[in-house]
Amino acid sequence: MKIIATIFLISCFLSAFGQSENLNFQTNSFAVSLNNEGNITSVRDKLNGTEYIVGNQSSPILSIYLNGKIETPSSARLNGEIIVLKYTQNNVEARLAVAEKEEYLTFELAEISSVDKVELVIWGPYHTKIKETVGESVGVVRNKEFAIGIQALNVKTLGGYPDNESDIEPAYDIFSTDNLIDVDESVKILYRGQTAKHTDFGSVLQAYCRNRSQERIISNWGHTHYVAPDYEDGGVVGSKIALFGCPAEKALDVIGLIERTEGLPHPLIDGEWAKKSRKSTASYLIIGFGEENLDQAIELTKKAGLEYLYHGGPFETWGHFKLNERTFPDNWGSMKRCVQRADKAGIKLGVHTLSNFITTNDPYVTPVPDKRLANVGQSVLTKAISSTDDEIFIESPVFFNQMENNSLHSVVIGNEIIRYREVSMEKPWRLTGCVRGAFDTKTTPHEKGAKIEKLMDHGYKVFLSNAELSEEIAETIARFFNETGLKQVSFDGLEGVWSTGMGQYARSLFTKTWYDHLSEDLKGNVINDASNPSHFNWHMNTRYNWGEPWYAGFRESQTMYRLMNQDFYRRNLLPSMLGWFSMNSQTSVEDTEWLLARAAGFDAGFAFNVSFDAVEKNGQSEAIFDAIKTWETARMADAFSPDQKKRLEDINKEFHLERTGAKTWNLYPLNVEQFVFERKIRQPGEPLHSIFECNNPYQEQPLVFSVVLLPKPNAPGANVAKIALEINKTQQLEILVEMEPYQIVELNTKGELNLLDRNRNIIQEINYAFDLPTLKNGTNVIIVDAEFGEEGASNLKFEIRTEGPAELVSVSKLK
């Protein structure tokens, strides 16, 4: 027995001696353990002991990529505050500096052998069991109790996974259900990035850094062959991340702490962190103002109760950002004076940019093209050409015969830009149908062997910039803001910087360069958004504001897209915005209140795009601007309760809001019933009326309706001379009116009966002798008849609105 016991003790000792202890790190809220092979084996909530790491999945703290393969560490040991990782397959050693902070951990690649050979380092993927809320852009996953996050701590460390060499994050078609990822039977998630990503078992957190010290040929932005030039940023050494775990409700606060402590961008609005400021969702008016009409634009902004006035397209050129000479005759000086005048009126001005888009009339293009215009690749001339030759012989067609994302078909030789029609199908390779001296550059002869570059362009008929020129353009935008004092900007078209061959890295570099060159005062006062997000730019951008108004009315233009965006904002801890909405001469108060109810429900701002002409023509302009002021004042005061907000989110419900005091409002639910009375041709003596049912879910109330005369498709419209209504077979009204196509007859809540033009201006106040009909609670039977003119074909579209009891909205109301 003694021999057996001794053998057992020796065995246990040898077993223990052969195993290294885990590497353990912790903060106030969570603990992380690595095994001796460099895999994270535990991510634990210290407060309740819950384990969140997925045990049957490998979660390497850092992997490397070289020789065409990913290698995970084979061993890990702790040497003071350094984790030493070995990669035996490629004989590489990496040293990670680790720091334990109160709320988070940091890991930095301090040193790595074979540094020139390692093409990539990959942080993770770290596999967690959390699947409830996955913030793909911010890099945070949450359930009701706990949040786990990864944060890239410098601009070269990219959120996500290196799926492609262009570093363009996976793009998912928002209108395709094929790209909706099933989480469970009830939840579907769209991705914008993959710093955090859903998996079958929960989620992953991941980031990476690329060695860019050598030129590469990559597939990029519609081109199978694209030169990604070398870029010096220190390579993979210095790549750094933070990991944190905390109670779910503290996630945003922890990110704010990381920003401040680790030197990440931390934009403020009036001294408050932008991500927590109510002003981050401030709605704004878009109108084409200038020095002459600025006062009129300011007046409209104030009528709408808004603080921000925005110009959607003030520039004559992009690149150097020369302002339109007619409206800003003193260029940036004119804009500065506009800003100063607006400031005195309590209004902040902003402008829209297209980031690194360069118009063909900009000095970067003409008369001498800048050497830093982005190019797809280059070849050389195999024959000398004169200043008039329209065929150009080249050594290789590789970069020139890619026609996707090739709108301008332009090359540059020396100081001459040349446009070509196509590339020959066989040797000798040549560009044919050439137009010399394009964009007012100078035509010159070129020698055999001269370099020819295929310029990169965009479908907006603009050129783009390489990395160096992108930096200069970003600095120019910052200088423009510093010199004028503008307070709002959108980096639309930010995908343009993919022209650098650096994908999402270039997006972050562009906005960071702008931010770094802003004056300290503006860093605390400028609202900025962008056309597409990245993990690093989450810190930079105040918000995002997607949704275009050009395709239909308020209710139809990209409605589902706008709603899906709200889910994106919420799961990524971002302020909510609804996008752009465009008011025209026929926009109604009812449609405007539909928008405003959604804004209140999602607590989301919006851009209200108008023109002076549309405002002047629209007969309801005053009421529209008053409605915006009423709703937005209540929303920005956080007056709506959670229950009210939930109901206001429903796009199928209508509401009306009235101000009753300094901090109180009445919210009225509305029921809207619509039906169409069609002109009929029947045998003599047969009734032509139609019978409709209208539901009133509220108390009995006077009839309120509008009816528009609409021509039938592909037919001239018929006029109407009389409209007759019978309500519940007891109440009758007969409206005698000469009504032309697209005109409107409206009986409003004041009992006023008016004929309106299509722009809702009153043409005629209609006198009537009948008593105002009422609608009872429940189903009402409405019989409609009308007398149409002899020629043409039209229908009458009716809309009947009933109003529910008032509900208090109050700033002092308990939320």
Short mmCIF file of C-alpha atoms in Angstrom, two decimals, residues 192 221 284 286 310-315 318-319 321 350-358 458 460 462-465 470 473-474 477 481 488-499 506-507 510-511 514 527-533 537 541 543-551 558 561 579-580 607 609:
data_model
loop_
_atom_site.label_atom_id
_atom_site.label_comp_id
_atom_site.label_asym_id
_atom_site.label_seq_id
_atom_site.Cartn_x
_atom_site.Cartn_y
_atom_site.Cartn_z
CA ARG A 192 -22.49 46.62 -40.97
CA TRP A 221 -13.77 47.91 -55.47
CA TYR A 284 -31.66 70.00 -38.95
CA ILE A 286 -31.31 71.59 -45.27
CA TYR A 310 -27.26 72.81 -43.26
CA HIS A 311 -26.22 73.38 -46.87
CA GLY A 312 -26.52 70.26 -49.01
CA GLY A 313 -24.16 71.35 -51.79
CA PRO A 314 -22.29 74.64 -51.40
CA PHE A 315 -19.16 73.72 -53.34
CA TRP A 318 -14.51 69.16 -54.49
CA GLY A 319 -10.90 68.67 -53.55
CA PHE A 321 -13.59 72.99 -51.78
CA GLY A 350 -23.15 72.99 -41.44
CA VAL A 351 -22.24 71.71 -44.90
CA HIS A 352 -22.30 68.46 -46.83
CA THR A 353 -19.08 67.04 -48.27
CA LEU A 354 -18.26 64.14 -50.55
CA SER A 355 -15.05 63.38 -48.63
CA ASN A 356 -12.21 62.68 -51.11
CA PHE A 357 -14.27 62.98 -54.31
CA ILE A 358 -12.43 65.34 -56.68
CA HIS A 458 -16.28 57.08 -59.24
CA TYR A 460 -20.31 60.55 -59.76
CA VAL A 462 -15.09 62.39 -60.18
CA PHE A 463 -11.50 61.34 -59.54
CA LEU A 464 -10.19 60.08 -56.23
CA SER A 465 -7.05 60.43 -54.13
CA SER A 470 -6.45 61.95 -48.99
CA ILE A 473 -7.91 66.84 -48.48
CA ALA A 474 -8.92 65.91 -44.92
CA ILE A 477 -11.74 70.27 -44.75
CA PHE A 481 -14.00 74.51 -40.61
CA GLN A 488 -21.82 70.32 -38.66
CA VAL A 489 -20.48 68.09 -41.45
CA SER A 490 -21.27 64.82 -43.17
CA PHE A 491 -18.51 62.73 -44.74
CA ASP A 492 -20.71 61.38 -47.49
CA GLY A 493 -19.00 59.25 -50.11
CA LEU A 494 -16.42 58.10 -47.58
CA GLU A 495 -16.11 54.88 -49.55
CA GLY A 496 -14.14 57.03 -51.99
CA VAL A 497 -11.01 56.53 -49.90
CA TRP A 498 -11.04 52.86 -50.87
CA SER A 499 -9.10 54.30 -53.80
CA ALA A 506 -8.41 54.63 -45.09
CA ARG A 507 -11.87 55.70 -43.87
CA PHE A 510 -9.39 60.33 -43.32
CA THR A 511 -11.77 61.28 -40.51
CA TRP A 514 -9.74 65.88 -40.10
CA ILE A 527 -21.54 67.27 -35.12
CA ASN A 528 -20.22 64.89 -37.77
CA ASP A 529 -21.58 61.80 -39.46
CA ALA A 530 -20.56 59.63 -42.39
CA SER A 531 -21.97 57.55 -45.20
CA ASN A 532 -20.58 54.28 -43.90
CA PRO A 533 -19.26 53.24 -40.50
CA ASN A 537 -14.95 55.73 -36.70
CA ASN A 541 -18.55 60.08 -35.70
CA ARG A 543 -23.89 59.64 -35.36
CA TYR A 544 -24.97 58.22 -38.71
CA ASN A 545 -27.99 59.40 -40.69
CA TRP A 546 -29.06 57.10 -43.51
CA GLY A 547 -32.22 57.27 -45.58
CA GLU A 548 -32.69 59.15 -48.84
CA PRO A 549 -35.83 61.11 -49.76
CA TRP A 550 -35.62 61.08 -53.54
CA TYR A 551 -37.58 57.92 -54.34
CA GLN A 558 -36.70 53.67 -48.02
CA TYR A 561 -34.30 50.71 -44.55
CA GLY A 579 -32.32 60.09 -42.50
CA TRP A 580 -33.30 62.79 -44.98
CA ALA A 607 -32.84 66.08 -41.90
CA ASN A 609 -34.69 69.09 -46.91
#
